[in-house]
Structures are given as structure tokens and as C-alpha cells.
């Protein structure tokens, strides 16, 4: 009981000031009704009665929904203690009673007629105060080019999945520009400081400046407009938007305006030199620190209002200037006190990644200095990678500060089937039962979205479950049925194979970062080991193809068939790469040319062709999003180049090469394939001429290909071409027998 009491007390402390009025209840109910109409259409929306009643949570103080009615033409009654709770209740009804499925890749919303009855009134309360969503990096890897229509879809998805706490960081550079101008910086100094749009996440955390910039004038205007709409919609559901606060990083030009200011230049980050990194950090005891911090927050909240929770990350992947606990406590206090000078009710949301990323620096004294510098209950820590490396375990539940158990899952927005579903399933309850646990919520914190939707469906459901899912195999079977709108034995079997293979990663080595040879710069040192039996992927591929005649009308099925085909090709690339490497090491030219020729001249073009059959896997669609934000052709070209850099080199000289790799039609054809062809040619030349392969020289040569892709102005189709099922079957028939022969 002590465990639950501690967490509940902290939850209520954080809950203070968030209770709404009767007017808020009406507004939130209307927001959910509008969501129903958008999701199901006005006709179907009439079959649902939605209300928001704070009294539903009177006993637990936690978000609660209640379902009743339906059947025989009666309306389904959905009640929630907040708009988010009501939306989550609606989703529960659609999922469990109607067999529907809501997803990024396309929802399956065929409702039975009449609507099924809720046999007995169903009441569900969430076990924790918060269901959090986002990562600072998600803003750049996934959201950067979104318009309001796409944001509206995402906020609906958030509401249906019960998210009630999320970052809302758009438009902050426009506020910073006002602040910097008022402080005396010139416009050119500000322009030089801001990164380009695709790299803003790392500018906001102090890792980068300048790279990919400057930000165009109209960028600021559009982002201000978007932020107002985002905040209005989030608040209409009763969500709590997390606004940014000052973390201590400043432009170098501050030293011109305030010559006596005390700053420290940080070390470089991400293989960038100091032209783009080595940010300047204000000393916590400098009198300008609270002035800038409070000035920014005052202007920000004047523009956007506030819900009293603010995010700031001072030492994200950057070692502090001193390990002295007194310095770390002062740096932390300075950030917090600048918040409370403007908002006495401020709560600081801190990404706990710093403790996980550099554990050798963050010993008990250093962690304690940060956690103890903010009053208990006013620092809310995101245990960002808890499914893999939970920090709460080694910090005594963050030394009494409340935390949210987060699943990070994905790095860089990469494609690639990956998950640690068992760890995700068991993790939240284990954290709640940890001695003197201060856990107050669960969260999803991927660096990029639009991938591995099964993982996020499970995590969202766990936000409303007190216990783990008892049988993941049964759960994933039902997931497949809902996703496709029909049960099919082979599709269910395929998903169970994926569950026991790609979605069954365990141990600290598990990271959702695709390091397949397909998407890495070729070398003779690449690692092809995986944590699963690759035969399971190929058998799942075969099974999905057998269901195509029945399920091909389902957009979600076609997406999954393509995604599994893409994964199978990825496995085949590793197979042929190993043959190429072995042939080279054995000095056998003919086998090298044979395997390398298949890989670079047959397999990769086939992958590009099948990817081109689906708009969700098109480079053209990706780049078109970026261009659509612009108000001129020159601005569109600038945004497109930002996007190309992020997908590939990530910096002027490949500083974080291929970190944000994607498998998109066009990217495979014009970026990955030319690299592989050059590699095979270089190895063949090495054998033919009897000279060792020089990796360093190859890297120099291949960089010119990579850079040429980034600087190219070639336009790519944004409409799909070809039939996914036919093209997947063509690849299967050609390569599956090859795999079977190798694996026997």
C-alpha cells in the first residue's frame, strides 16, 4: 500500500490546478462529438451519446470512462471524466465491441449494424495520472513538415489512445526571435543562430546551432498559426500541452550585447565542429539567466496561455562543465526558478535521457543534485527508455520525484520491424510495484512515428491496464483481425511469427535503430547478426501472401504486406552481402560478381519498385510535404534540401550518417543502390588488380554520391505506381526459394 500511496500523493500534487469547470466539461464533450463525426461520419456519429462528467473520477481522482447502451438500435452512451477519457472510452468500444482499428497507416472502421450492445455497464479508470506522448526529436523526425490537417489527425489519434500529456513546441522560435531582438541582437545574428527546420529539435536542446538554417520569415508565421490551432485542439479534449522553457543555452551574440556575461562553451556534439555545435551555456549564477528565462516564458505564455507544465533539457547528450553536485544543483535551480518567476504553479518536465546516455558521469551524487534541486512533485521525469534501460531502478525511483515510465522504441524514424513487446508488456506494472515507486504515468516517446504500429497499440492499451496483457499471442491475433477487418488463419499465424521474432527483442542490446547493411554505408566490417530467427520473417511473408486474395482490399493489409516484404528484402541484402564479403576474403572474383550483381542490380531495384506501389513509402511524398510548407520556389528548394540532409548525411560531411535512414522508393534507387554498386565495383577492382580494398578511399568516393543526392533537384513521384500484391509476389517467387535453400 505504501507504494501506491506515494505515487497517488505525487499524482494529486501534479493534478493541482487542473480541475475544470462545467463549461470545460461541455467544451470537451463537444470536442469528442466532433471527433466522432470526423472519424465515423456524421451519420454514424448520431448513434453515440457523449458526455464529460468530472464526477466519474471523484473516487479515484484518475481519468475514468463508462460505456453503456447500444444494441437494437439504441445509442451507445460514452461518458468520461475528461474529453480524453471519453475519447479513450469510445476507442475501447470501437476496438473491443466493433472490431475496429485506428492507426497511422489507415484505420479500419467498418461498424456492424446495429451497433453491438454493452452487455453490462463498463467502467474503467486509468491506473496512473498521465499518458504521455512524444520525444523532442519527434518534432523534427516526423512532425516538421505537417500542416493543420495532419496535426488534426494526430491529435485525434492521441485522444483516442488516451494521451493527456504531450509536447506542444511549435512556434517557439518566433517567440525567441522577439526576445533576442528585444535584448539587442541583430536579425542577422538570430538568423545565424537558428538551425533549419529539419534540425530544430537539436537546436532546442542546445546540441546544434546554425546548421541547415536560417529560418525563413514565413516559417515563423506558419508555425505560430499551427501552434495556436494545436493548443486549442489539445485543450479542447482536456489534454495538457507541455510548453518549452529556457534551459540556459544562448546564441554567441549574447556576449556582444552583454560583454560581462558569464558563459561556458560546451564540447562539440554529434561529430559536428564548433561551426555548428559547442553551444554557449549561461552560468546559473549570472544575473542575466533568470532575466532571459523569465522574459521568454512571459512572452510565450502571453502568446499561448499555459497549462503549467514546461519542458527544458540543459544537458541532453552533453556533459556538464562540472561534475560538482553544487554546480549541477545550481544549474537545475536556475532553470526552475526562471519558470516559477513567471508561473508559480510551474512543473518542469525533464527528459531523463541524460542519466541513461552518460551513466559514467551521472553517479548517485550528480543525479541527486539535479533531482534534489527542485521541490518534490515539481519535477516530472520521463524515464525515456524504460523498456530497455530503466533509470528509476538505479535512482531509487528518481529519489522521490515523480516519473513517467516511457517506451522509446524507435530511433531516427527508421523503417524496420522491431519491438520488445514482452518488456513493454511487463514494464509498467513492475515500475508501479517498485519499492516506494513514484511512477505517475506511462508514455510513448519515439524519435519517429509511422512504423511498427503494433508496438504503439499495445503501449497505448497498457496506459489503461493495471496488469499486463495475459497472453500476447492471443492479443496479437486479435490485433490482426481488427486491423484487417476480418479473421484469417494465415494472417493470424503470420503475426504470431512476427511476435516471436522481430517483436521479441530482449536485453540491453535491443535498440529500435535499423543498422541493416541495406541502409548503411557499405564496408567489409558490417554486422548482420539479428536477435531473431530470420526464417520466421520469411514464413510470415509467405503466409501474408497466401491471404492476399481475401484481404487485399484492406489498406492496412497492403501496408503490412509491403512492410514485411521490405523486411524480407532487408534480410536478403544481408545474405548477399555475406556472400560478397566471403568471396572477397577468399579472393574469388566470379562469386563476388554474382552475389554483388544480384544485390545491387536486381534485389535493390526490385525493392524500390515495390516501395513505389504505396504512397506511404514514397520519397516523393516525403519531399512534397516539405515543399508544400513554402511560399516560394526558392523556399521550397531550401526545405527539400533540409529534408534530404536529414534522411542521409545529417550534416555537411555525413556527421551522423544514415541515422535517420528510411526505406522509400527513390531513396533506395538513387542513394542506397549507387553506394552498393560502387562498393561491389571497388571490391571487384581490388581483386582484379591484386591490391587491398581501401575503405578510407571508398568513403571519400562514396561521399560524392551521397552529397550529389542531397544537392540534387530531381523530383520524385508522389503518386504510387504498380500493384503491391503483384510486385511482392514477384519478389517472393524469385527469392524465397533461394532463402529456403540457404537456411536448410
XYZ file of C-alpha atoms in Angstrom:
744
model
C 0.000 0.000 0.000
C 2.916 2.358 0.680
C 3.932 2.099 -2.972
C 0.529 3.165 -4.203
C 0.185 5.868 -1.581
C 3.434 7.567 -2.583
C 2.537 7.539 -6.271
C -1.018 8.695 -5.615
C 0.144 11.568 -3.422
C 2.540 12.775 -6.093
C -0.131 12.337 -8.722
C -2.527 14.531 -6.817
C 0.175 17.136 -6.267
C 0.722 17.326 -10.010
C -3.036 17.311 -10.523
C -3.449 20.504 -8.528
C -4.884 23.318 -10.589
C -6.018 21.137 -13.476
C -9.648 20.647 -12.468
C -12.091 22.161 -14.935
C -15.440 23.910 -14.778
C -18.837 22.879 -16.118
C -18.001 24.954 -19.176
C -14.870 22.871 -19.686
C -16.935 19.689 -19.455
C -19.260 20.930 -22.197
C -16.362 22.004 -24.399
C -14.575 18.679 -24.014
C -17.759 16.729 -24.772
C -18.294 18.776 -27.910
C -14.677 18.107 -28.973
C -15.265 14.361 -28.673
C -18.539 14.588 -30.620
C -16.677 16.410 -33.396
C -14.011 13.684 -33.320
C -16.708 11.007 -33.727
C -18.081 12.850 -36.769
C -14.601 13.163 -38.330
C -13.800 9.540 -37.617
C -17.060 7.796 -38.454
C -19.005 10.352 -40.470
C -21.989 12.455 -39.358
C -24.464 9.609 -39.916
C -22.700 7.146 -37.615
C -21.945 9.846 -35.064
C -25.684 10.102 -34.351
C -25.508 6.602 -32.848
C -23.307 7.788 -29.981
C -24.178 9.885 -26.952
C -21.090 11.565 -25.483
C -20.798 13.431 -22.206
C -17.976 14.579 -19.939
C -18.600 14.373 -16.203
C -15.824 15.171 -13.745
C -17.766 13.312 -11.055
C -16.838 9.991 -12.704
C -13.329 10.415 -11.313
C -14.448 11.565 -7.874
C -13.443 8.317 -6.195
C -10.057 7.653 -7.802
C -9.109 11.109 -8.998
C -7.912 9.421 -12.186
C -9.290 9.563 -15.729
C -12.313 7.295 -15.989
C -14.738 6.326 -18.734
C -18.069 4.488 -18.636
C -19.736 2.655 -21.519
C -23.353 1.518 -21.767
C -26.254 1.132 -24.183
C -26.208 0.099 -27.815
C -27.943 -2.901 -29.358
C -31.358 -2.959 -31.002
C -30.870 0.489 -32.474
C -30.197 2.136 -29.104
C -27.454 4.767 -28.890
C -24.137 3.865 -27.319
C -23.512 6.043 -24.301
C -19.928 7.155 -23.746
C -19.113 9.097 -20.614
C -15.689 10.266 -19.477
C -14.263 12.316 -16.632
C -12.391 14.334 -19.280
C -12.625 14.649 -23.030
C -9.577 12.404 -23.344
C -11.194 9.783 -21.112
C -14.372 9.884 -23.192
C -12.364 9.533 -26.419
C -10.472 6.581 -24.916
C -13.800 5.029 -23.939
C -15.069 5.491 -27.482
C -11.916 3.791 -28.782
C -12.416 0.912 -26.351
C -15.949 0.404 -27.659
C -14.867 0.545 -31.309
C -11.974 -1.825 -30.664
C -13.487 -4.438 -28.351
C -17.156 -4.392 -29.358
C -16.989 -3.454 -33.061
C -13.645 -4.937 -34.095
C -12.365 -1.606 -35.415
C -8.790 -0.393 -35.597
C -7.315 3.124 -35.505
C -3.821 3.519 -36.954
C -1.359 5.927 -38.560
C -1.249 3.854 -41.748
C -5.025 3.868 -42.150
C -7.933 2.949 -39.908
C -10.391 0.078 -40.280
C -13.765 1.443 -39.184
C -16.447 -0.836 -40.602
C -19.183 -0.699 -37.980
C -21.604 -3.584 -37.514
C -25.308 -2.786 -37.830
C -26.937 -2.447 -35.466
C -24.207 -1.378 -33.089
C -23.436 -4.082 -30.519
C -24.778 -3.634 -27.006
C -22.532 -3.183 -23.994
C -23.905 -6.153 -22.000
C -23.151 -4.624 -18.632
C -22.169 -1.071 -17.859
C -18.378 -0.972 -18.213
C -16.337 1.435 -16.095
C -12.563 1.753 -16.468
C -10.182 4.037 -14.596
C -6.586 4.500 -15.676
C -4.063 3.271 -13.084
C -1.972 6.448 -13.335
C -2.428 10.164 -13.777
C -0.612 10.590 -17.095
C -0.398 9.005 -20.529
C 2.410 10.928 -22.191
C 3.355 11.178 -25.871
C 6.307 12.443 -27.925
C 10.019 12.965 -27.762
C 11.696 16.283 -28.517
C 13.184 14.547 -31.576
C 9.754 13.510 -32.899
C 9.150 17.159 -33.693
C 11.917 17.009 -36.314
C 11.908 13.404 -37.482
C 8.140 13.167 -38.040
C 6.184 16.380 -37.435
C 8.398 19.025 -39.014
C 6.537 19.476 -42.320
C 2.998 18.838 -41.107
C 0.079 21.112 -41.946
C -3.012 21.522 -39.783
C -4.881 18.670 -41.498
C -2.151 16.210 -40.492
C -1.926 17.636 -36.984
C -5.676 17.271 -36.605
C -5.425 13.570 -37.466
C -2.624 13.106 -34.942
C -4.425 14.855 -32.111
C -7.488 12.706 -32.807
C -5.213 9.632 -32.631
C -3.799 10.937 -29.354
C -7.244 11.443 -27.853
C -8.494 8.011 -28.922
C -5.399 6.448 -27.371
C -5.943 8.277 -24.108
C -2.978 10.668 -24.337
C -3.426 13.518 -21.872
C 0.101 14.991 -21.721
C 2.108 15.908 -24.824
C 4.698 18.359 -26.071
C 3.460 21.427 -27.960
C 6.688 23.056 -29.125
C 5.817 24.551 -32.490
C 6.347 28.274 -32.965
C 8.808 28.794 -30.131
C 11.490 30.207 -32.427
C 9.150 33.083 -33.286
C 8.973 33.928 -29.581
C 12.715 33.558 -29.169
C 13.209 35.916 -32.099
C 11.129 38.574 -30.322
C 13.110 38.049 -27.122
C 16.504 38.193 -28.824
C 15.601 41.347 -30.751
C 14.438 42.978 -27.533
C 17.728 42.004 -25.885
C 19.671 43.773 -28.640
C 20.693 41.010 -31.039
C 20.516 41.824 -34.719
C 18.321 39.903 -37.127
C 21.389 38.516 -38.881
C 22.755 37.218 -35.558
C 19.445 35.492 -34.860
C 19.275 34.040 -38.354
C 22.783 32.698 -37.943
C 21.824 31.015 -34.658
C 18.674 29.079 -35.581
C 19.043 25.707 -37.285
C 16.984 24.739 -40.300
C 13.514 23.229 -39.762
C 14.633 19.593 -40.005
C 17.161 20.130 -37.177
C 15.221 22.328 -34.755
C 14.918 19.591 -32.122
C 18.670 19.681 -31.541
C 18.798 23.461 -31.622
C 16.155 23.485 -28.896
C 18.229 21.145 -26.722
C 21.449 23.075 -27.258
C 23.200 20.398 -29.310
C 23.320 22.411 -32.523
C 23.074 25.918 -33.889
C 23.221 27.356 -37.412
C 23.218 24.034 -39.295
C 20.608 23.936 -42.061
C 19.451 27.483 -41.363
C 18.378 30.214 -41.459
C 14.649 30.011 -40.789
C 12.614 31.959 -43.356
C 10.299 34.724 -42.149
C 7.188 32.860 -43.254
C 8.271 29.786 -41.321
C 7.732 31.695 -38.092
C 4.302 32.925 -39.156
C 3.106 29.470 -40.178
C 4.409 27.863 -37.000
C 2.673 30.450 -34.813
C -0.573 29.730 -36.640
C -0.099 25.976 -36.242
C 0.764 26.250 -32.560
C -2.416 28.162 -31.792
C -4.527 25.532 -33.554
C -2.636 22.656 -31.920
C -3.063 24.135 -28.455
C -6.716 24.943 -28.975
C -7.498 21.397 -30.106
C -5.427 19.698 -27.399
C -7.040 21.813 -24.697
C -10.500 21.186 -26.124
C -10.023 17.483 -25.257
C -8.670 18.263 -21.802
C -5.095 17.373 -22.733
C -2.218 19.152 -21.048
C 0.167 20.688 -23.590
C 3.774 20.934 -22.430
C 5.306 24.246 -23.487
C 9.052 24.901 -23.779
C 11.066 26.803 -21.191
C 14.570 28.288 -21.091
C 17.250 25.641 -20.484
C 20.248 28.008 -20.377
C 21.596 27.857 -23.951
C 22.152 31.206 -25.668
C 23.485 32.493 -29.002
C 27.131 33.521 -29.058
C 25.953 37.043 -29.886
C 24.774 37.417 -26.287
C 28.429 38.007 -25.433
C 28.475 41.045 -27.751
C 25.363 42.560 -26.189
C 26.428 41.713 -22.617
C 30.256 41.680 -22.602
C 30.443 40.775 -18.912
C 28.117 37.788 -19.172
C 29.434 34.508 -17.773
C 29.095 31.674 -20.271
C 30.714 28.303 -20.848
C 31.252 26.923 -24.320
C 30.202 23.278 -24.337
C 32.017 20.476 -26.141
C 31.120 19.505 -29.681
C 28.210 17.151 -30.343
C 27.437 14.502 -32.939
C 30.749 14.822 -34.843
C 29.939 18.448 -35.709
C 32.669 21.040 -35.287
C 32.113 24.302 -33.435
C 30.734 26.000 -36.537
C 27.521 24.158 -35.751
C 27.819 22.874 -32.176
C 29.766 23.798 -28.984
C 26.820 25.801 -27.698
C 27.127 28.583 -25.135
C 25.619 27.888 -21.723
C 24.851 30.683 -19.299
C 26.318 30.368 -15.828
C 23.474 29.681 -13.400
C 24.577 32.490 -11.070
C 24.777 35.126 -13.800
C 22.019 37.708 -13.232
C 21.005 37.540 -16.886
C 19.970 33.869 -16.540
C 16.712 34.495 -14.652
C 16.078 37.587 -16.750
C 16.230 35.744 -20.099
C 14.407 32.700 -18.736
C 11.512 34.656 -17.302
C 11.396 37.063 -20.265
C 10.986 34.148 -22.692
C 8.362 32.354 -20.627
C 6.394 35.547 -20.057
C 6.272 36.252 -23.787
C 5.488 32.617 -24.583
C 2.580 32.361 -22.146
C 1.287 35.764 -23.194
C 1.030 34.377 -26.723
C -0.134 30.829 -25.986
C -1.524 30.704 -22.450
C -0.328 27.933 -20.154
C -1.225 24.633 -18.553
C 1.691 24.956 -16.123
C 3.958 22.133 -17.331
C 7.138 23.108 -19.170
C 9.907 21.155 -20.851
C 13.611 22.020 -20.807
C 16.755 19.932 -21.330
C 20.040 21.578 -20.374
C 22.424 18.642 -20.686
C 20.932 16.422 -23.369
C 23.826 14.261 -24.629
C 26.220 16.977 -23.423
C 28.467 16.563 -20.430
C 28.058 19.424 -17.943
C 31.034 21.731 -17.397
C 31.442 20.386 -13.873
C 30.541 17.197 -12.036
C 30.381 19.060 -8.734
C 26.951 18.494 -7.179
C 26.827 22.163 -6.163
C 27.149 23.267 -9.799
C 24.564 20.769 -11.060
C 22.121 21.816 -8.347
C 22.633 25.491 -9.186
C 22.156 24.887 -12.926
C 18.946 22.980 -12.234
C 17.621 25.548 -9.762
C 18.265 28.371 -12.220
C 16.058 26.754 -14.866
C 13.280 26.020 -12.394
C 13.361 29.429 -10.714
C 13.085 31.193 -14.081
C 9.883 29.198 -14.622
C 8.353 29.952 -11.234
C 9.186 33.645 -11.506
C 6.539 33.752 -14.237
C 4.304 30.836 -13.230
C 4.303 29.956 -9.512
C 2.484 26.718 -10.385
C 5.148 25.585 -12.846
C 6.065 21.906 -13.108
C 9.225 21.010 -15.023
C 9.052 18.044 -17.417
C 12.595 16.691 -17.795
C 13.668 14.055 -20.308
C 15.640 11.567 -18.234
C 17.747 10.602 -21.238
C 20.765 12.436 -19.823
C 21.020 9.942 -16.935
C 20.730 6.984 -19.308
C 23.008 8.327 -22.038
C 26.061 9.060 -19.863
C 25.776 6.791 -16.813
C 29.509 7.073 -16.148
C 29.090 10.815 -15.481
C 25.750 10.683 -13.701
C 26.661 8.937 -10.474
C 24.426 8.993 -7.390
C 25.732 12.379 -6.201
C 25.252 14.016 -9.604
C 21.774 12.566 -10.136
C 20.814 13.542 -6.598
C 21.994 17.110 -7.147
C 19.623 17.543 -10.103
C 16.660 15.735 -8.597
C 17.021 17.457 -5.241
C 17.275 20.977 -6.647
C 13.559 21.162 -7.472
C 10.830 20.814 -4.834
C 9.426 17.304 -4.742
C 6.482 16.967 -7.086
C 7.551 19.923 -9.229
C 9.975 17.921 -11.367
C 8.312 15.310 -13.565
C 10.919 12.984 -15.096
C 10.453 10.996 -18.286
C 12.207 7.634 -17.864
C 12.605 7.766 -21.593
C 13.992 4.311 -22.455
C 12.395 2.339 -19.626
C 11.505 -0.709 -21.714
C 15.226 -1.300 -22.195
C 17.293 0.584 -19.626
C 15.044 1.893 -16.845
C 16.703 4.604 -14.795
C 14.197 4.517 -11.935
C 15.714 1.198 -10.793
C 19.161 2.661 -10.112
C 17.988 6.029 -8.771
C 15.595 4.801 -6.061
C 12.597 5.867 -8.135
C 14.247 9.176 -9.040
C 14.826 9.872 -5.355
C 11.196 10.673 -4.712
C 10.483 12.783 -7.773
C 7.528 11.599 -9.871
C 8.331 9.879 -13.135
C 6.624 8.531 -16.227
C 7.559 5.071 -17.484
C 8.204 5.633 -21.193
C 8.711 3.365 -24.157
C 11.164 4.987 -26.569
C 11.230 2.144 -29.120
C 12.303 3.960 -32.286
C 15.421 5.934 -33.149
C 15.603 8.273 -36.119
C 12.191 7.358 -37.511
C 13.794 4.334 -39.193
C 11.829 1.667 -41.016
C 12.490 -1.867 -39.838
C 10.331 -4.367 -37.953
C 11.342 -4.139 -34.312
C 9.886 -4.393 -30.850
C 10.391 -5.682 -27.326
C 6.747 -6.433 -26.651
C 7.296 -8.633 -23.619
C 9.425 -5.973 -21.913
C 6.846 -3.324 -22.806
C 4.020 -5.507 -21.527
C 5.631 -6.209 -18.159
C 7.418 -2.903 -17.583
C 4.698 -0.535 -16.324
C 3.402 -2.861 -13.624
C 6.932 -3.655 -12.461
C 7.580 0.081 -12.120
C 4.355 0.598 -10.165
C 5.339 -2.187 -7.765
C 8.916 -0.963 -7.320
C 9.645 -0.147 -3.656
C 8.365 3.356 -2.856
C 7.540 3.889 -6.520
C 6.861 7.434 -7.646
C 5.554 6.413 -11.052
C 2.662 8.649 -12.136
C 2.132 7.588 -15.731
C 3.107 5.738 -18.859
C 4.365 7.231 -22.079
C 5.302 6.708 -25.703
C 8.441 8.644 -26.635
C 9.614 7.517 -30.092
C 12.049 9.639 -32.049
C 9.933 8.939 -35.136
C 6.479 7.517 -35.835
C 4.640 5.813 -38.734
C 6.264 2.429 -38.132
C 5.637 -0.762 -36.120
C 2.097 0.189 -35.182
C 1.516 -2.982 -33.187
C 4.022 -1.753 -30.596
C 2.173 1.523 -30.065
C -1.222 -0.160 -29.971
C -0.011 -2.304 -27.084
C 1.619 0.578 -25.235
C -1.480 2.763 -25.558
C -3.643 -0.046 -24.195
C -1.287 -0.521 -21.241
C -1.953 3.078 -20.252
C -5.414 1.885 -19.170
C -4.483 -1.523 -17.788
C -3.479 -2.256 -14.204
C -1.899 -5.558 -15.247
C -0.004 -6.796 -18.303
C -1.820 -8.420 -21.190
C -2.043 -12.065 -20.019
C -1.469 -13.686 -23.418
C 0.402 -11.665 -26.041
C -0.093 -14.331 -28.713
C -3.869 -14.082 -28.292
C -3.629 -10.299 -28.166
C -1.657 -10.042 -31.413
C -4.101 -12.454 -33.081
C -6.982 -10.120 -32.198
C -4.881 -7.168 -33.330
C -4.552 -8.721 -36.803
C -8.291 -9.426 -37.004
C -9.196 -5.844 -36.101
C -6.530 -4.340 -38.305
C -7.783 -6.123 -41.415
C -11.467 -6.183 -40.505
C -11.614 -9.961 -40.912
C -10.134 -13.021 -39.285
C -7.881 -15.147 -41.432
C -5.974 -18.089 -40.035
C -2.826 -17.466 -42.062
C -2.723 -13.738 -41.279
C -3.069 -14.534 -37.578
C -0.299 -17.120 -37.812
C 1.925 -14.604 -39.608
C 1.513 -12.115 -36.784
C 2.305 -14.746 -34.151
C 5.523 -15.496 -36.025
C 6.392 -11.802 -36.065
C 5.627 -11.632 -32.335
C 8.097 -14.386 -31.508
C 10.790 -12.988 -33.820
C 11.169 -9.306 -34.723
C 8.904 -8.198 -31.852
C 10.629 -10.355 -29.263
C 13.873 -8.485 -28.703
C 15.248 -8.712 -25.168
C 18.299 -7.439 -23.328
C 20.126 -4.140 -23.259
C 21.415 -4.602 -26.821
C 17.880 -4.072 -28.142
C 17.510 -0.698 -29.822
C 15.000 0.310 -32.447
C 17.672 1.689 -34.740
C 17.973 -0.008 -38.097
C 21.609 -0.894 -38.740
C 20.964 -3.266 -41.643
C 23.661 -3.260 -44.332
C 20.930 -2.128 -46.727
C 20.821 1.345 -45.171
C 24.429 1.684 -44.018
C 27.426 2.902 -45.986
C 28.970 -0.372 -47.246
C 32.144 -1.737 -45.709
C 33.719 -5.115 -45.014
C 33.020 -4.712 -41.286
C 29.220 -4.656 -41.217
C 27.380 -6.754 -38.660
C 24.489 -8.855 -39.963
C 23.532 -10.628 -36.729
C 19.945 -10.237 -35.559
C 18.097 -11.272 -32.411
C 15.516 -13.446 -34.161
C 15.204 -16.410 -36.473
C 15.021 -14.874 -39.932
C 13.075 -17.909 -41.166
C 10.125 -16.635 -39.112
C 10.092 -13.437 -41.165
C 10.117 -15.372 -44.429
C 7.360 -17.697 -43.264
C 5.265 -14.711 -42.130
C 5.848 -13.210 -45.578
C 4.643 -16.415 -47.248
C 1.572 -16.592 -45.030
C 0.579 -12.993 -45.705
C 0.851 -13.580 -49.437
C -1.487 -16.574 -49.158
C -4.113 -14.302 -47.582
C -3.843 -11.629 -50.280
C -6.822 -12.860 -52.351
C -9.021 -12.397 -49.275
C -7.502 -9.341 -47.589
C -6.027 -7.282 -50.430
C -8.855 -4.733 -50.219
C -7.615 -3.697 -46.769
C -5.211 -0.709 -46.905
C -3.666 -1.868 -43.620
C -3.046 -5.330 -45.061
C -1.379 -3.899 -48.148
C 0.789 -1.714 -45.922
C 1.782 -4.709 -43.788
C 2.459 -6.931 -46.788
C 4.758 -4.258 -48.176
C 6.422 -3.717 -44.803
C 7.104 -7.439 -44.355
C 8.300 -7.691 -47.977
C 10.638 -4.773 -47.276
C 11.900 -6.601 -44.167
C 12.443 -9.818 -46.113
C 14.449 -7.941 -48.742
C 16.476 -6.413 -45.923
C 17.306 -9.941 -44.729
C 18.226 -10.934 -48.289
C 20.579 -7.963 -48.590
C 22.423 -9.265 -45.530
C 22.580 -12.724 -47.069
C 24.046 -11.495 -50.348
C 26.381 -9.102 -48.535
C 27.828 -12.030 -46.567
C 28.387 -13.878 -49.843
C 30.107 -10.823 -51.314
C 32.350 -10.438 -48.274
C 33.213 -14.136 -48.150
C 34.046 -14.169 -51.871
C 36.268 -11.126 -51.479
C 38.129 -12.565 -48.486
C 38.603 -15.820 -50.409
C 39.781 -13.830 -53.441
C 37.053 -15.358 -55.639
C 36.022 -12.818 -58.262
C 33.247 -14.738 -60.018
C 31.186 -15.468 -56.853
C 31.711 -11.872 -55.762
C 30.355 -10.517 -59.034
C 27.481 -12.986 -58.990
C 26.284 -12.135 -55.461
C 27.088 -8.438 -55.787
C 25.294 -8.263 -59.109
C 22.117 -9.770 -57.650
C 22.241 -7.446 -54.635
C 22.955 -4.163 -56.417
C 21.380 -4.700 -59.823
C 18.367 -6.922 -59.134
C 17.338 -7.001 -55.481
C 17.553 -3.297 -54.639
C 15.765 -2.197 -57.848
C 13.030 -4.737 -57.041
C 12.717 -3.242 -53.552
C 12.442 0.266 -54.966
C 9.748 -0.901 -57.382
C 7.569 -2.479 -54.687
C 8.018 0.516 -52.376
C 6.814 2.732 -55.219
C 3.451 0.952 -55.160
C 2.371 2.618 -51.896
C 2.195 6.361 -51.232
C 3.299 5.747 -47.628
C 6.709 4.571 -48.876
C 7.475 7.283 -51.430
C 10.380 9.709 -51.204
C 8.287 11.979 -53.430
C 5.546 12.171 -50.796
C 8.131 12.866 -48.087
C 9.747 15.706 -50.027
C 6.421 17.080 -51.222
C 5.399 17.625 -47.591
C 8.475 19.795 -47.147
C 7.904 21.770 -50.333
C 4.246 22.360 -49.505
C 5.215 24.437 -46.448
C 6.989 27.010 -48.618
C 5.645 30.263 -50.056
C 8.151 30.424 -52.929
C 10.089 28.060 -55.160
C 13.376 29.063 -53.538
C 11.957 28.353 -50.083
C 10.607 25.003 -51.303
C 14.076 24.049 -52.571
C 15.555 25.028 -49.215
C 13.081 22.880 -47.261
C 13.602 19.944 -49.596
C 17.358 20.088 -49.095
C 16.853 20.192 -45.315
C 14.770 17.048 -45.617
C 17.289 15.279 -47.863
C 20.127 16.055 -45.463
C 18.210 14.644 -42.510
C 17.435 11.399 -44.334
C 21.050 10.820 -45.354
C 24.175 12.756 -44.336
C 22.567 14.528 -41.341
C 25.355 17.083 -41.549
C 27.621 18.719 -44.118
C 30.114 15.835 -44.170
C 27.999 12.881 -43.060
C 28.337 13.812 -39.393
C 25.605 11.417 -38.185
C 25.468 9.415 -41.387
C 22.272 7.436 -42.067
C 20.975 7.843 -38.508
C 17.526 8.780 -39.835
C 17.538 6.199 -42.626
C 14.258 5.314 -44.327
C 13.354 2.774 -46.974
C 11.486 4.885 -49.513
C 11.076 4.491 -53.256
C 13.529 6.916 -54.818
C 15.842 6.874 -51.809
C 16.599 3.207 -52.442
C 17.090 3.800 -56.174
C 19.187 6.958 -56.055
C 21.016 6.799 -52.715
C 21.408 3.241 -51.355
C 21.716 1.441 -54.702
C 24.526 3.629 -56.161
C 26.510 3.125 -52.947
C 26.223 -0.637 -53.226
C 27.162 -0.630 -56.901
C 30.251 1.428 -56.150
C 31.173 -0.923 -53.303
C 30.846 -4.068 -55.431
C 32.858 -2.406 -58.193
C 35.577 -1.346 -55.753
C 35.884 -4.879 -54.350
C 35.983 -6.367 -57.836
C 38.687 -3.885 -58.905
C 40.652 -4.740 -55.787
C 40.677 -8.448 -56.653
C 41.299 -7.887 -60.352
C 44.259 -5.585 -59.678
C 45.602 -7.510 -56.707
C 45.561 -4.519 -54.354
C 43.844 -4.323 -50.937
C 40.460 -2.656 -50.683
C 40.918 0.804 -49.179
C 37.899 1.677 -47.026
C 39.068 5.225 -46.439
C 39.353 5.922 -50.154
C 35.986 4.275 -50.770
C 34.404 6.512 -48.118
C 35.741 9.566 -49.907
C 34.447 8.355 -53.250
C 31.028 7.327 -51.978
C 30.597 10.632 -50.157
C 30.445 12.357 -53.535
C 27.499 10.121 -54.488
C 25.774 10.806 -51.176
C 26.310 14.538 -51.440
C 25.125 14.561 -55.052
C 21.829 13.010 -53.929
C 21.361 15.668 -51.247
C 22.104 18.531 -53.630
C 20.077 17.098 -56.494
C 16.916 18.851 -57.642
C 15.390 15.719 -59.144
C 11.682 15.455 -58.433
C 10.158 12.141 -57.419
C 6.633 10.788 -57.924
C 4.201 11.440 -55.111
C 1.627 9.035 -56.516
C 2.049 5.251 -56.264
C 2.701 3.089 -59.296
C 2.086 -0.650 -59.657
C 0.253 -3.169 -57.526
C 1.760 -4.041 -54.150
C 0.477 -7.607 -54.091
C 1.710 -8.438 -57.591
C 5.120 -6.898 -57.003
C 5.553 -8.549 -53.588
C 4.615 -11.910 -55.116
C 7.143 -11.377 -57.920
C 9.954 -10.801 -55.399
C 8.781 -13.738 -53.296
C 8.744 -16.193 -56.179
C 12.245 -15.168 -57.230
C 13.976 -15.050 -53.840
C 12.056 -17.223 -51.378
C 13.388 -20.496 -52.844
C 16.901 -19.060 -52.562
C 16.344 -18.358 -48.877
C 14.888 -21.803 -48.211
C 17.896 -23.465 -49.835
C 20.327 -21.405 -47.739
C 18.508 -21.949 -44.462
C 18.185 -25.745 -44.843
